[in-house]
Tab-separated table of C-alpha atoms in Angstrom:
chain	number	residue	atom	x	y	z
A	1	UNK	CA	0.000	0.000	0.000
A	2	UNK	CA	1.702	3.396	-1.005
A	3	UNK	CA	1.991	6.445	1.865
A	4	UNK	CA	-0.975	8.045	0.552
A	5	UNK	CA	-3.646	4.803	0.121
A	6	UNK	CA	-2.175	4.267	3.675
A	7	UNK	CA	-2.810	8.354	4.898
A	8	UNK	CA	-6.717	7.880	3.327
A	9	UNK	CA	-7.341	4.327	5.008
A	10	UNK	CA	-6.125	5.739	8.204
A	11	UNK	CA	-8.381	9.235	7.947
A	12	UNK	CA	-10.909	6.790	6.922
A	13	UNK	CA	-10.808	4.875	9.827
A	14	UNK	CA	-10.464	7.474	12.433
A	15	UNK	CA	-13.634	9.278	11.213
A	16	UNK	CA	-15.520	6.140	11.079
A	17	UNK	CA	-14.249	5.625	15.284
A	18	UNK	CA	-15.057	9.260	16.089
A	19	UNK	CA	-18.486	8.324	14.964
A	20	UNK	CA	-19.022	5.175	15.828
A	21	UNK	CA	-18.588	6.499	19.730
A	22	UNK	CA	-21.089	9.177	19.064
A	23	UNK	CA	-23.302	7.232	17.256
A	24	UNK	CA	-23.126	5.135	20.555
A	25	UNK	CA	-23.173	7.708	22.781
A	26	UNK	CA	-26.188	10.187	21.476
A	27	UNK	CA	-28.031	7.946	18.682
A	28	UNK	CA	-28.442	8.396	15.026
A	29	UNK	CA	-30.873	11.249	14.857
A	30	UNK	CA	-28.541	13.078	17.638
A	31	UNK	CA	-25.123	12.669	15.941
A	32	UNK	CA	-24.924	15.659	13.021
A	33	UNK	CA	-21.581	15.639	10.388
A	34	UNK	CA	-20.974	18.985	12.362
A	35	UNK	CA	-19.942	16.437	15.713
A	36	UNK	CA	-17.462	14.526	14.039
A	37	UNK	CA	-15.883	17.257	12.556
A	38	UNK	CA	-15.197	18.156	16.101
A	39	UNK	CA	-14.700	14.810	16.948
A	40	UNK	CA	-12.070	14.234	14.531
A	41	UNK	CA	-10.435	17.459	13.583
A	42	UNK	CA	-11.761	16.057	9.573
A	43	UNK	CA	-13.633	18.977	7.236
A	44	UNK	CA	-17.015	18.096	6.262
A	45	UNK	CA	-15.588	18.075	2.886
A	46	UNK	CA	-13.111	15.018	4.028
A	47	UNK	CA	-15.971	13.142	6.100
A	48	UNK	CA	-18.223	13.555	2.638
A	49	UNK	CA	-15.307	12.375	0.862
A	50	UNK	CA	-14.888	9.239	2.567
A	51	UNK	CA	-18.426	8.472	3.044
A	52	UNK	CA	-20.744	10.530	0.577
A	53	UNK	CA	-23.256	11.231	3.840
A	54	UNK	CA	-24.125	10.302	7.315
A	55	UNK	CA	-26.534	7.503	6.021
A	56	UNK	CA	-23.664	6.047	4.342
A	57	UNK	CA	-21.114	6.396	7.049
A	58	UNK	CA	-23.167	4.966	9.306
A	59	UNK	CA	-23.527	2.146	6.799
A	60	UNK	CA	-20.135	1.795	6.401
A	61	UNK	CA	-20.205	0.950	10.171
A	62	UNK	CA	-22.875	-1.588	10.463
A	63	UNK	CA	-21.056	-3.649	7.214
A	64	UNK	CA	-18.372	-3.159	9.725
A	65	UNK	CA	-20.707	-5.111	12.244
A	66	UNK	CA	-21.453	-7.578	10.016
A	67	UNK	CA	-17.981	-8.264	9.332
A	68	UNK	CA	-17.345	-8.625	13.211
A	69	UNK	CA	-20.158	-10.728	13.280
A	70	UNK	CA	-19.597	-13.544	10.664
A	71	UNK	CA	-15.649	-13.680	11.895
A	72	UNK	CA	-16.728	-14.603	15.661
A	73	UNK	CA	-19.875	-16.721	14.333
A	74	UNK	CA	-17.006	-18.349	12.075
A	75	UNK	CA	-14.586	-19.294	14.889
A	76	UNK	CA	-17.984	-20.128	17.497
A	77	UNK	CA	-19.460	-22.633	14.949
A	78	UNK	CA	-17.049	-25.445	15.052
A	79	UNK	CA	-18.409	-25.921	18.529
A	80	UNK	CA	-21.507	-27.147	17.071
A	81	UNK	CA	-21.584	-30.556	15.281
A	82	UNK	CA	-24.630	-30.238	14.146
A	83	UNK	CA	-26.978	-27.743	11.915
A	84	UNK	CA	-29.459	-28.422	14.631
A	85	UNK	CA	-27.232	-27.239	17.301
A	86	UNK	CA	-25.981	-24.607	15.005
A	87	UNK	CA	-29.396	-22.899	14.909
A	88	UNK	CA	-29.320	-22.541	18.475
A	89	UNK	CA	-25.871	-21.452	18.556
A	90	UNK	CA	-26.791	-18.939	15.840
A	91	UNK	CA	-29.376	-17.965	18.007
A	92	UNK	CA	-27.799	-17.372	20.985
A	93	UNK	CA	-25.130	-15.142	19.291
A	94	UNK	CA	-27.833	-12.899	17.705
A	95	UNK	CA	-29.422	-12.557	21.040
A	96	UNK	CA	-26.312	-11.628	22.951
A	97	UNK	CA	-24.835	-9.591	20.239
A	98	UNK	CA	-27.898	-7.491	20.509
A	99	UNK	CA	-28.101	-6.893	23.871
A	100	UNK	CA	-24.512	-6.061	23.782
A	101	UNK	CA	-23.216	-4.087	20.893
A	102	UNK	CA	-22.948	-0.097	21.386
A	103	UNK	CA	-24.882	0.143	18.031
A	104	UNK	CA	-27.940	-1.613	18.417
A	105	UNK	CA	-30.210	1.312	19.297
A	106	UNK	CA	-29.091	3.781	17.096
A	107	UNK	CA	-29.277	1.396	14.256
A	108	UNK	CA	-33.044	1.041	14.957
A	109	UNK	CA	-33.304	4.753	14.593
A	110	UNK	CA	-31.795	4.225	11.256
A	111	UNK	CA	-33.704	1.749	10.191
A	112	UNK	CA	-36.863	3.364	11.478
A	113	UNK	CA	-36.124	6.606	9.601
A	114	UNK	CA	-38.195	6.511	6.081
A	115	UNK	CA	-36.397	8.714	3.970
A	116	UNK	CA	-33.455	7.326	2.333
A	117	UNK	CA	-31.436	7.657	-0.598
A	118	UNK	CA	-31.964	5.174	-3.818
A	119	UNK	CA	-28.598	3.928	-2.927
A	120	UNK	CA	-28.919	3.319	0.769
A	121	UNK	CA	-31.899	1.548	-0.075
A	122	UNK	CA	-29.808	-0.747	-2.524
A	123	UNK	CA	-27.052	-1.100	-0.037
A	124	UNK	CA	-29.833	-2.037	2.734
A	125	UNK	CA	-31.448	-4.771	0.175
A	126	UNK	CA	-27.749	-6.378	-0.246
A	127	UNK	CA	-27.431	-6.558	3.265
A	128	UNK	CA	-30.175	-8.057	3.956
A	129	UNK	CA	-29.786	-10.586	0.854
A	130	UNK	CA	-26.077	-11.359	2.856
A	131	UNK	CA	-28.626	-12.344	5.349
A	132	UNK	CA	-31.163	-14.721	3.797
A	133	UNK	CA	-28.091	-16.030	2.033
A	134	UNK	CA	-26.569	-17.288	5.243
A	135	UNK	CA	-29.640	-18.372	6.545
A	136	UNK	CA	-30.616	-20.773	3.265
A	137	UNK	CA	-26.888	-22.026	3.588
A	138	UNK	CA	-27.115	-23.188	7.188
A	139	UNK	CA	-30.434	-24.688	6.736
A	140	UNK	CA	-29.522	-26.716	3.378
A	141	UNK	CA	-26.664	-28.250	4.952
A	142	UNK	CA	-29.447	-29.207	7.605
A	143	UNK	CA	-31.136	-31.091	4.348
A	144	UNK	CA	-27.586	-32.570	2.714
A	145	UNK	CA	-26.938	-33.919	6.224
A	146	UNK	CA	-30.531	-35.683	6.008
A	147	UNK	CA	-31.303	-33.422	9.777
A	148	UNK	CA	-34.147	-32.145	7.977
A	149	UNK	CA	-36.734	-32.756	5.516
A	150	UNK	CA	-35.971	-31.372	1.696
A	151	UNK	CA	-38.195	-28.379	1.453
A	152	UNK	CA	-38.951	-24.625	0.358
A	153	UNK	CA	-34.933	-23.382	1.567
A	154	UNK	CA	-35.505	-19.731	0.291
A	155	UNK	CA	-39.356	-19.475	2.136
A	156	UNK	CA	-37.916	-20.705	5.675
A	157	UNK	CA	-34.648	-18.461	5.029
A	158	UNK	CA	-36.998	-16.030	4.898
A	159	UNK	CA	-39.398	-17.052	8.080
A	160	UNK	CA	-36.287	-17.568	10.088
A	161	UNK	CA	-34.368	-14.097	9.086
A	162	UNK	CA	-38.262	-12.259	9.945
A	163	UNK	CA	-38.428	-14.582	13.424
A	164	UNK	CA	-34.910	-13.201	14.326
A	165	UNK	CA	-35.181	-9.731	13.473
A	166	UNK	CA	-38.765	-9.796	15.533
A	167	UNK	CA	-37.236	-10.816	18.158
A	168	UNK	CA	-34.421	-8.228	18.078
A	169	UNK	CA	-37.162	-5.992	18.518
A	170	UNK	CA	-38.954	-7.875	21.287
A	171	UNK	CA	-35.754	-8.782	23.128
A	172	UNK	CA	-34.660	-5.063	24.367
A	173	UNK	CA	-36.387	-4.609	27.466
A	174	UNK	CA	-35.901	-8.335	28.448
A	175	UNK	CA	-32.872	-9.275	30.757
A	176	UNK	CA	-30.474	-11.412	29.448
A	177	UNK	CA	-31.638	-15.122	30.674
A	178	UNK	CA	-35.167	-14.212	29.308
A	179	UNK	CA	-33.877	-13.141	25.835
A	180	UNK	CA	-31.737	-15.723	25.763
A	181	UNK	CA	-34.633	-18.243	26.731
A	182	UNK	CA	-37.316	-16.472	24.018
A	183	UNK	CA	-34.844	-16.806	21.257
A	184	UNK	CA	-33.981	-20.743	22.127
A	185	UNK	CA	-37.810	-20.914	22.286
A	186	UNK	CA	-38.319	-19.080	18.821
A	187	UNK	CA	-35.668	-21.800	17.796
A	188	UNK	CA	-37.757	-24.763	19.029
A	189	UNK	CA	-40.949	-23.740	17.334
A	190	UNK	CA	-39.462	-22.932	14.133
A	191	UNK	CA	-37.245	-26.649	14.204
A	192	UNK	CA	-40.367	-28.248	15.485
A	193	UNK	CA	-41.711	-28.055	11.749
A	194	UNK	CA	-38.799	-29.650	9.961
A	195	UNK	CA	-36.924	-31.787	11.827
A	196	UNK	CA	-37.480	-35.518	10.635
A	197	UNK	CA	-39.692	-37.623	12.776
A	198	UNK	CA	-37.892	-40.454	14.306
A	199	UNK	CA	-38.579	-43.500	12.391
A	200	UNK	CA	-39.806	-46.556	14.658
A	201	UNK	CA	-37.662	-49.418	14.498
């Protein structure tokens, strides 16, 4: 990487900190471009530069999420033999990652906030696509492993990704044991429907 990819990557990156605390701290609709220029020492010119607007810088932060997401997810799911046990695993890591991460409420102000750009949109529909994409890959290796019965991949992919994100919503005023027990419970009643039966011997 040449000295000035290097100087833009680390600008980059220290704008996209700066914010990230505030974004933390006072919530999307709080945080103006005007606070991380303060934040950061960065002209509004530099901060549009980078990111375009504050929509997409704070999209730039939750791919970040994402990112940190699938890397632990990748490391926890060897501890799970099977796709059965992987769903709950899953499970348990959205719930906790919820309760936990700095971002989670401001991102619901984001999310809740109807105007946005064509672009944001199309960068919101990819993200969400990542999503359902994971989801019909975990569940068909349920099918190739014969853990459940061959069926419509893309329509559960799509029940389970709308069960989780209801109970993101659900889960915020719950302590942790309770979220952790309605999501494992979300987890039973959606398995309950295509696990195979056990075949009498």
């Amino acid at each position: 990487m040449n000295k000035k990819k290097q100087q833009t990557e680390q600008t980059k990156k220290k704008i996209a900190d700066a914010a990230r605390a505030l974004f933390a701290q006072k919530g999307y609709k709080a945080t103006s471009i005007e606070d991380i220029v303060k934040a950061t020492g960065c002209s509004a010119g530099n901060i549009y530069y980078h990111f375009k607007n504050k929509e997409g810088l704070f999209l730039y932060l939750l791919e970040e999420w994402n990112t940190e997401w699938d890397k632990t997810w990748l490391d926890k799911q060897t501890l799970y033999p099977t796709t059965i046990d992987k769903l709950y695993g899953m499970a348990e890591h959205l719930a906790l990652d919820q309760l936990n991460h700095p971002l989670t409420k401001a991102a619901d102000e984001f999310f809740n906030n109807s105007e946005k750009a064509p672009d944001v949109e199309e960068r919101i529909h990819e993200m969400v696509k990542g999503y359902l994409d994971f989801n019909r890959q975990l569940l068909q290796r349920g099918i190739d492993n014969h853990e459940f019965e061959t069926t419509n991949v893309t329509g559960l992919a799509i029940i389970l990704d709308s069960l989780m994100l209801g109970l993101n919503q659900h889960s915020r005023r719950m302590e942790r044991e309770e979220a952790l027990k309605a999501y494992r419970l979300a987890m039973d009643v959606f398995l309950h429907g295509i696990i195979k039966p056990t075949r009498t011997r």
